XYZ file of C-alpha atoms in Angstrom:
533
model
C -32.301 -65.638 -59.234
C -35.007 -65.172 -56.638
C -38.619 -64.297 -57.673
C -39.474 -60.651 -57.452
C -42.411 -60.123 -55.083
C -45.623 -60.028 -57.167
C -47.072 -57.016 -55.448
C -44.338 -54.844 -57.012
C -45.989 -55.247 -60.408
C -48.472 -52.478 -59.642
C -46.602 -50.636 -56.930
C -46.382 -46.847 -56.819
C -44.279 -45.776 -53.756
C -44.657 -42.718 -51.501
C -41.526 -41.724 -49.562
C -42.205 -40.198 -46.115
C -39.685 -38.275 -44.009
C -41.524 -39.163 -40.755
C -40.453 -36.097 -38.777
C -41.894 -33.746 -41.401
C -45.106 -35.510 -42.518
C -47.911 -35.052 -39.901
C -47.674 -34.322 -36.215
C -50.496 -36.118 -34.316
C -49.574 -35.162 -30.821
C -48.719 -31.471 -31.169
C -45.029 -31.584 -30.199
C -43.822 -30.082 -33.475
C -42.425 -33.299 -34.802
C -44.142 -35.713 -37.215
C -44.704 -39.189 -35.895
C -45.904 -42.784 -36.712
C -49.532 -42.257 -35.681
C -49.480 -39.144 -37.931
C -48.687 -41.407 -40.907
C -51.380 -43.773 -39.934
C -53.830 -40.851 -39.828
C -52.987 -39.889 -43.410
C -53.171 -43.323 -45.025
C -56.379 -42.589 -46.718
C -54.840 -39.548 -48.368
C -51.897 -41.684 -49.539
C -54.295 -44.194 -50.907
C -56.213 -41.437 -52.780
C -52.943 -40.468 -54.515
C -52.888 -43.933 -56.127
C -49.898 -44.908 -53.936
C -50.059 -48.381 -52.656
C -46.623 -48.700 -51.017
C -44.601 -46.619 -48.558
C -40.929 -46.051 -47.837
C -40.436 -44.500 -44.440
C -37.139 -42.871 -43.692
C -35.361 -44.101 -40.535
C -37.682 -44.097 -37.518
C -35.477 -46.047 -35.146
C -33.941 -44.839 -31.860
C -31.179 -42.341 -32.627
C -29.297 -39.341 -31.245
C -30.342 -37.727 -34.665
C -26.922 -36.313 -35.509
C -27.698 -37.480 -39.092
C -31.590 -37.430 -38.969
C -31.870 -40.990 -37.944
C -29.314 -42.500 -40.259
C -27.232 -42.808 -37.125
C -29.020 -45.772 -35.462
C -28.720 -46.345 -31.781
C -31.142 -49.258 -31.589
C -32.440 -51.040 -34.729
C -35.299 -52.691 -32.870
C -36.808 -49.697 -31.085
C -38.905 -46.932 -32.605
C -37.462 -43.534 -31.585
C -39.684 -42.130 -28.818
C -40.283 -38.886 -30.706
C -42.179 -40.940 -33.321
C -44.047 -43.277 -30.976
C -43.646 -46.842 -29.966
C -43.009 -50.169 -31.580
C -46.659 -50.835 -31.266
C -47.488 -47.691 -33.187
C -45.366 -48.983 -36.073
C -47.023 -52.450 -35.921
C -50.415 -50.631 -35.977
C -49.332 -48.642 -39.044
C -48.482 -51.977 -40.815
C -51.854 -53.360 -39.987
C -53.849 -50.237 -41.062
C -51.780 -49.953 -44.260
C -52.337 -53.587 -45.167
C -56.064 -53.135 -44.740
C -55.918 -50.500 -47.434
C -53.662 -52.621 -49.699
C -50.619 -50.591 -48.880
C -47.163 -52.283 -48.313
C -44.580 -50.563 -46.119
C -40.840 -50.546 -46.449
C -38.644 -49.336 -43.561
C -35.124 -47.812 -44.038
C -32.222 -50.172 -43.177
C -28.866 -48.751 -42.427
C -26.589 -51.807 -42.452
C -23.203 -50.173 -43.034
C -22.769 -48.130 -39.731
C -24.465 -47.357 -36.466
C -24.492 -44.398 -34.136
C -21.427 -44.039 -31.854
C -23.907 -44.370 -29.112
C -25.040 -47.934 -30.058
C -24.316 -50.488 -27.286
C -22.555 -52.665 -29.872
C -20.037 -49.860 -30.335
C -19.614 -49.234 -26.642
C -18.739 -52.822 -26.114
C -16.576 -52.987 -29.197
C -14.425 -50.159 -27.877
C -13.627 -51.804 -24.663
C -9.920 -52.725 -23.946
C -10.797 -56.317 -23.249
C -11.860 -58.815 -25.916
C -15.652 -59.521 -26.007
C -18.286 -60.806 -28.534
C -18.530 -57.224 -30.082
C -14.836 -56.547 -30.431
C -14.911 -57.341 -34.191
C -18.342 -55.798 -34.826
C -16.697 -52.577 -36.138
C -13.580 -51.892 -38.122
C -10.678 -51.047 -35.725
C -7.088 -50.318 -36.759
C -3.904 -51.628 -35.052
C -3.495 -48.654 -32.685
C -5.135 -45.300 -31.782
C -2.540 -43.545 -33.933
C -2.967 -45.639 -37.100
C -5.439 -44.735 -39.821
C -5.918 -46.032 -43.274
C -5.573 -44.227 -46.696
C -8.892 -43.201 -48.208
C -11.018 -43.975 -45.118
C -11.817 -41.378 -42.504
C -11.101 -42.547 -38.928
C -11.159 -41.502 -35.266
C -8.583 -42.307 -32.705
C -8.341 -41.694 -28.941
C -12.029 -42.059 -28.308
C -12.177 -45.446 -26.647
C -10.325 -47.462 -23.990
C -9.221 -49.794 -26.851
C -5.889 -49.026 -28.342
C -7.187 -48.589 -31.850
C -8.819 -46.092 -34.174
C -12.145 -46.799 -35.735
C -13.035 -46.443 -39.403
C -15.994 -44.185 -40.299
C -18.574 -44.475 -43.022
C -19.849 -40.907 -43.170
C -20.046 -38.417 -40.231
C -17.794 -38.554 -37.130
C -20.808 -40.172 -35.254
C -21.152 -43.138 -37.682
C -18.555 -46.005 -37.120
C -18.465 -48.497 -39.901
C -19.696 -52.032 -39.165
C -17.295 -54.815 -40.015
C -18.170 -56.848 -43.173
C -14.565 -57.512 -43.907
C -12.082 -56.365 -46.595
C -11.985 -57.870 -50.065
C -8.366 -57.208 -50.372
C -6.216 -56.899 -47.271
C -2.875 -55.172 -46.675
C -3.030 -54.617 -42.966
C -3.006 -57.252 -40.133
C -6.173 -55.768 -38.516
C -8.195 -56.220 -41.756
C -10.478 -59.267 -41.681
C -11.820 -61.479 -44.493
C -15.565 -61.403 -45.113
C -15.450 -65.047 -44.071
C -13.878 -64.336 -40.666
C -15.923 -64.648 -37.419
C -16.377 -60.904 -37.038
C -17.926 -60.111 -40.406
C -19.938 -63.356 -40.066
C -21.466 -62.176 -36.791
C -22.156 -58.750 -38.326
C -24.105 -60.284 -41.086
C -26.132 -62.451 -38.660
C -26.892 -59.433 -36.552
C -28.287 -57.609 -39.608
C -30.369 -60.681 -40.542
C -31.821 -60.552 -37.057
C -32.778 -56.925 -37.448
C -34.487 -57.654 -40.745
C -36.350 -60.649 -39.320
C -37.418 -58.574 -36.245
C -39.383 -56.108 -38.359
C -40.549 -58.414 -41.112
C -42.098 -60.796 -38.540
C -44.070 -57.730 -37.199
C -45.552 -56.768 -40.516
C -42.946 -54.872 -42.375
C -42.848 -55.716 -46.144
C -39.273 -54.978 -46.878
C -36.510 -52.351 -46.752
C -34.949 -49.527 -48.583
C -31.201 -50.052 -47.945
C -28.881 -47.213 -47.263
C -25.398 -47.210 -48.916
C -26.002 -50.770 -49.990
C -22.808 -50.953 -52.105
C -20.404 -49.962 -49.376
C -20.382 -52.936 -46.954
C -17.147 -54.814 -47.827
C -14.223 -52.528 -47.962
C -11.426 -52.545 -50.664
C -13.892 -54.262 -53.022
C -13.397 -54.438 -56.729
C -15.218 -52.141 -59.207
C -18.003 -54.802 -59.751
C -18.425 -55.024 -55.984
C -17.922 -58.804 -56.103
C -17.432 -59.353 -52.342
C -20.338 -56.933 -51.440
C -22.618 -58.789 -53.886
C -21.705 -62.068 -52.185
C -22.364 -60.513 -48.719
C -25.771 -59.544 -49.887
C -26.422 -63.075 -51.177
C -25.617 -64.414 -47.647
C -27.846 -61.754 -46.034
C -30.813 -62.367 -48.355
C -30.629 -66.232 -48.309
C -32.360 -66.842 -44.910
C -34.704 -63.800 -45.275
C -35.914 -64.887 -48.809
C -36.664 -68.325 -47.517
C -38.735 -66.936 -44.558
C -40.326 -63.876 -46.231
C -40.536 -64.563 -50.000
C -42.813 -61.504 -50.548
C -40.352 -59.110 -48.827
C -39.093 -56.474 -51.232
C -35.769 -54.630 -51.269
C -34.627 -51.453 -52.890
C -30.971 -50.373 -52.780
C -29.224 -47.002 -52.658
C -26.549 -48.191 -55.054
C -27.102 -46.541 -58.507
C -25.681 -49.331 -60.654
C -28.576 -51.688 -61.296
C -26.489 -54.311 -63.091
C -24.613 -54.786 -59.839
C -27.313 -54.249 -57.227
C -29.935 -56.479 -58.923
C -27.382 -59.300 -59.300
C -26.679 -58.855 -55.581
C -30.381 -59.834 -54.963
C -32.189 -56.563 -54.791
C -35.568 -56.124 -56.453
C -35.073 -52.471 -57.305
C -32.360 -49.933 -57.462
C -32.705 -46.084 -57.708
C -31.664 -43.860 -60.623
C -29.896 -41.538 -58.173
C -29.324 -37.708 -58.615
C -25.491 -37.711 -59.200
C -23.601 -34.583 -60.040
C -19.912 -34.647 -59.193
C -17.741 -31.583 -59.824
C -20.260 -30.308 -62.302
C -20.596 -33.503 -64.276
C -24.200 -34.822 -64.364
C -25.467 -38.244 -64.784
C -28.638 -38.940 -66.920
C -31.097 -38.350 -64.173
C -29.478 -35.060 -63.203
C -29.541 -33.970 -66.780
C -33.346 -34.392 -66.838
C -34.368 -32.119 -64.015
C -31.465 -30.694 -61.903
C -28.680 -29.846 -64.325
C -27.593 -26.675 -62.528
C -25.224 -25.716 -59.746
C -27.913 -23.521 -58.119
C -30.714 -25.478 -56.456
C -32.914 -22.363 -56.073
C -32.381 -19.922 -58.882
C -30.916 -22.148 -61.538
C -30.043 -19.334 -64.020
C -27.550 -21.736 -65.649
C -30.107 -24.586 -65.732
C -29.708 -26.777 -68.717
C -32.054 -29.501 -67.562
C -34.085 -31.225 -70.231
C -37.357 -30.307 -68.509
C -36.591 -26.621 -68.263
C -38.658 -25.071 -70.944
C -36.032 -22.621 -72.170
C -32.973 -24.805 -71.779
C -32.822 -25.875 -75.396
C -31.476 -29.296 -74.210
C -32.628 -32.426 -76.138
C -33.107 -35.892 -74.754
C -29.907 -37.490 -76.259
C -27.720 -36.796 -73.145
C -30.159 -38.514 -70.965
C -30.548 -41.526 -73.223
C -26.742 -41.994 -73.601
C -26.501 -42.531 -69.860
C -29.778 -44.356 -69.249
C -30.038 -46.841 -72.208
C -26.845 -48.829 -71.518
C -27.882 -49.274 -67.831
C -31.360 -50.193 -68.766
C -30.226 -52.886 -71.238
C -27.754 -54.401 -68.704
C -30.431 -54.643 -65.971
C -33.891 -54.949 -67.493
C -34.075 -58.729 -67.098
C -32.778 -58.509 -63.473
C -35.249 -56.190 -61.763
C -36.305 -52.530 -61.671
C -34.185 -49.424 -62.206
C -36.458 -46.811 -60.549
C -37.244 -43.147 -61.128
C -37.822 -40.809 -58.266
C -39.538 -37.431 -58.286
C -37.095 -36.475 -55.487
C -35.942 -37.843 -52.103
C -34.627 -36.647 -48.812
C -31.085 -36.131 -50.237
C -32.206 -34.461 -53.478
C -33.294 -30.888 -54.191
C -37.045 -30.576 -54.943
C -37.817 -29.479 -58.490
C -39.782 -26.395 -57.285
C -39.340 -23.454 -57.302
C -36.645 -23.797 -59.946
C -39.076 -25.579 -62.329
C -42.567 -24.210 -62.830
C -45.622 -26.297 -62.281
C -46.000 -26.786 -66.152
C -42.440 -27.985 -66.305
C -42.936 -30.344 -63.331
C -45.993 -31.912 -64.976
C -44.067 -32.974 -68.046
C -41.308 -34.323 -65.816
C -43.714 -36.314 -63.643
C -45.434 -37.643 -66.839
C -42.201 -39.236 -67.857
C -41.101 -40.351 -64.371
C -44.445 -42.198 -63.785
C -44.452 -44.004 -67.195
C -40.893 -45.157 -67.515
C -39.706 -48.681 -66.710
C -39.183 -49.572 -63.069
C -41.286 -48.853 -59.925
C -41.905 -45.158 -59.417
C -41.231 -43.334 -56.169
C -43.047 -40.069 -55.207
C -41.405 -37.953 -52.414
C -43.970 -36.571 -49.916
C -45.231 -33.089 -50.994
C -43.902 -33.464 -54.562
C -47.504 -34.169 -55.638
C -48.403 -30.616 -54.864
C -45.164 -28.992 -55.914
C -43.631 -28.292 -52.512
C -40.604 -26.005 -52.768
C -36.922 -26.467 -51.949
C -36.009 -23.847 -49.363
C -32.725 -22.281 -48.382
C -32.577 -23.141 -44.593
C -29.868 -23.599 -41.972
C -28.881 -27.218 -41.410
C -30.944 -29.440 -39.231
C -29.684 -32.880 -37.861
C -26.890 -33.160 -40.375
C -29.019 -32.174 -43.339
C -26.832 -29.196 -44.558
C -27.941 -28.468 -48.163
C -30.437 -31.324 -47.969
C -32.457 -29.653 -45.261
C -34.366 -27.551 -47.777
C -36.067 -30.715 -49.121
C -37.169 -31.911 -45.665
C -39.640 -29.272 -44.578
C -43.157 -30.002 -43.098
C -45.919 -31.252 -45.395
C -48.327 -28.582 -46.344
C -51.771 -29.841 -45.804
C -54.095 -26.736 -45.695
C -54.167 -23.044 -44.929
C -54.514 -23.398 -41.179
C -51.753 -22.799 -38.649
C -48.471 -24.402 -39.747
C -50.154 -25.446 -42.973
C -51.955 -28.207 -40.999
C -48.758 -30.072 -40.167
C -48.937 -29.487 -36.382
C -50.831 -27.734 -33.602
C -47.502 -26.785 -31.988
C -46.136 -23.274 -31.544
C -44.347 -22.393 -34.817
C -41.092 -22.025 -32.824
C -41.360 -25.689 -31.773
C -41.605 -27.123 -35.218
C -39.013 -29.617 -36.513
C -38.426 -27.221 -39.526
C -40.309 -24.026 -40.388
C -43.306 -24.483 -42.750
C -43.217 -22.556 -46.074
C -45.281 -19.478 -45.373
C -44.147 -17.638 -48.453
C -46.768 -16.457 -51.024
C -47.778 -19.246 -53.446
C -46.773 -22.129 -51.031
C -49.014 -24.962 -52.357
C -51.241 -27.055 -50.142
C -53.268 -30.235 -50.581
C -56.509 -28.498 -49.716
C -56.230 -25.872 -52.381
C -55.373 -28.440 -55.098
C -58.127 -30.918 -54.104
C -60.807 -30.816 -56.826
C -58.874 -28.507 -59.111
C -58.826 -30.205 -62.446
C -55.681 -28.289 -63.611
C -53.668 -28.829 -60.318
C -50.451 -30.815 -60.091
C -52.188 -33.067 -57.557
C -54.918 -33.941 -60.004
C -52.300 -34.649 -62.730
C -50.453 -37.023 -60.458
C -53.662 -38.864 -59.523
C -54.437 -39.226 -63.289
C -50.969 -40.757 -63.853
C -51.203 -43.220 -60.981
C -54.707 -44.191 -62.022
C -53.424 -44.962 -65.502
C -50.817 -47.352 -64.037
C -53.373 -49.189 -62.043
C -54.262 -52.399 -63.976
C -52.380 -51.347 -67.106
C -49.923 -54.091 -67.886
C -47.987 -51.904 -70.403
C -46.865 -49.757 -67.492
C -45.711 -52.618 -65.246
C -42.109 -52.265 -64.181
C -40.732 -54.907 -66.572
C -42.965 -54.120 -69.570
C -41.088 -53.501 -72.775
C -39.640 -50.014 -73.456
C -38.567 -48.744 -76.868
C -37.545 -45.273 -77.976
C -39.452 -44.258 -81.088
C -38.670 -40.560 -81.378
C -35.597 -38.875 -80.136
C -34.595 -36.178 -82.694
C -31.097 -34.656 -82.579
C -32.698 -31.258 -83.297
C -35.637 -30.520 -81.148
C -36.994 -31.070 -77.681
C -39.600 -33.802 -78.090
C -39.250 -37.395 -77.019
C -41.568 -40.519 -77.441
C -41.314 -44.104 -76.397
C -43.577 -47.128 -76.220
C -44.333 -49.362 -73.334
C -45.893 -52.725 -74.195
C -46.731 -56.037 -72.659
C -48.613 -58.636 -74.680
C -51.495 -56.927 -76.532
C -51.307 -53.896 -74.305
C -49.331 -51.108 -76.050
C -48.962 -47.394 -75.110
C -47.209 -44.398 -76.679
C -45.786 -41.806 -74.333
C -44.844 -38.548 -75.897
C -43.556 -35.261 -74.402
C -42.218 -31.874 -75.431
C -40.731 -29.726 -72.605
C -39.825 -26.896 -74.816
C -41.962 -23.935 -75.916
C -42.012 -24.559 -79.693
C -44.637 -26.873 -81.242
C -43.252 -30.168 -82.656
C -45.001 -33.048 -84.317
C -44.657 -36.771 -84.037
C -45.675 -38.895 -87.098
C -47.949 -41.664 -85.798
C -46.721 -44.154 -88.535
C -43.490 -44.372 -86.466
C -45.451 -46.394 -83.961
C -47.812 -48.272 -86.196
C -50.717 -45.848 -85.782
C -52.237 -43.442 -88.286
C -50.989 -44.203 -91.689
C -51.754 -47.934 -91.643
C -55.354 -47.328 -90.484
C -54.836 -47.893 -86.830
C -55.872 -45.215 -84.463
C -54.200 -43.864 -81.378
C -56.609 -43.289 -78.448
C -55.701 -40.525 -76.103
C -55.637 -41.603 -72.379
C -53.885 -38.580 -70.769
C -53.138 -35.326 -72.755
C -51.589 -32.037 -71.708
C -51.272 -29.361 -74.432
C -51.442 -31.768 -77.328
C -53.455 -32.170 -80.547
C -54.148 -34.995 -83.011
C -54.281 -34.739 -86.751
C -54.959 -37.668 -89.097
C -51.381 -38.924 -89.143
C -49.533 -36.895 -86.397
C -49.498 -36.166 -82.731
C -49.154 -32.457 -82.294
C -46.930 -31.626 -79.354
C -47.561 -28.000 -78.372
C -45.311 -26.189 -75.975
C -44.847 -28.025 -72.562
C -46.912 -31.027 -73.570
C -47.384 -34.614 -72.608
C -49.575 -37.437 -73.832
C -50.248 -41.152 -73.259
C -51.927 -42.822 -76.160
C -53.340 -46.399 -76.363
C -52.137 -48.045 -79.577
């Protein structure tokens, strides 16, 4: 086991979709200098780490997840030097920066793919997965034939524009399938190590890794071959850059953390109406806007208790807690924002939990002010994800302060509907969502009980009722976190956590709609509290 980078102990991440954050040059698209311009704001949030969605050269058929050149910043975002300058300015403020690595596929316009599709053999022929002829596909894997001089079809990972890189097949039943140990997959791994080394040597602090569990095809359920591939990828990188951090888009922490990642995301999964634990908390509805059928735990009138979430989360937590961090997100670029379906009061209770649970928390840009999911036409392959990718709302000026461009030239339209929140209007408001987020991040700073690996124990999860309480502790530092997303008042006897009846006192650190009697914490409707024990 490698040693987790020490800086993750107090990390709070802020995810930035670069084309939508801040436009510094007035062309309607956010850019790298725009992120640099806003570093002081990010620091003021209490966020000391960034995850920047793909900013590399791309045709943008999938918003940059179709990479055309891993070692060149897309011109619409600036230059490589702009990114190096961002690293330097962030580091001066104590902020670490992760880039987004897409190791499983490239754009069809990548020079590797152009060479791989040639009829004659060359050093890139085995960089991608090609079948035996242009008319041969493979069950369960999308493919394209007749698009290259080479007499073969190529396997896709996602959209038509994203040919899969070749990391081999764990089990093979066709002559064209290669072992992970063959020269082709070996060369692919080396190429990806070179990409990571390129940016780490220029000041990058690590990577969020897209579709990290999908590299080796025909793998078993425990992803044995993919795990081995990641060990091989990480070995030279960990030796050269021991403080580099990696977070996976995997969603099964007992696998991803054993593969060498420091963190994994608790992803928002809802397949054919069946929710996982994270979806049960805040997005348990088929309608991302109205949500009339919403049975999310944090929905005040849902009547849903915490048990469904715990049944999914606790087994995963127990299997992975000694390996690394299983991380909560407020949202991400693929996930519907909580507003407008949840109210500000409902969102506050949700963030209270997200920012005090085990793991390293991630805040999606704009979530700190309650930016709203919007029903918009697709943009750059976003489809129903597009509504979570709109421009950041800074103030009440033109384009909400995002850009000086004509509104028709914006990457996506800003939210001009009544009630659209902005940073400026929430600054200094003691009751704003922005202020509440800052209180939570300030509490994390220097509090050992809220470190990612600090102990977590459920102390109150009634089968009847909406309330939920847990302790976080490390050494002599011990905190009680309690919440009630419902509208009816509930009480938590403090003797359950060693406070109250035995003479110890619970000291309030953050409270929202709570009261304290001699032996109980009173959880009024839509309440949240953190108490020092």
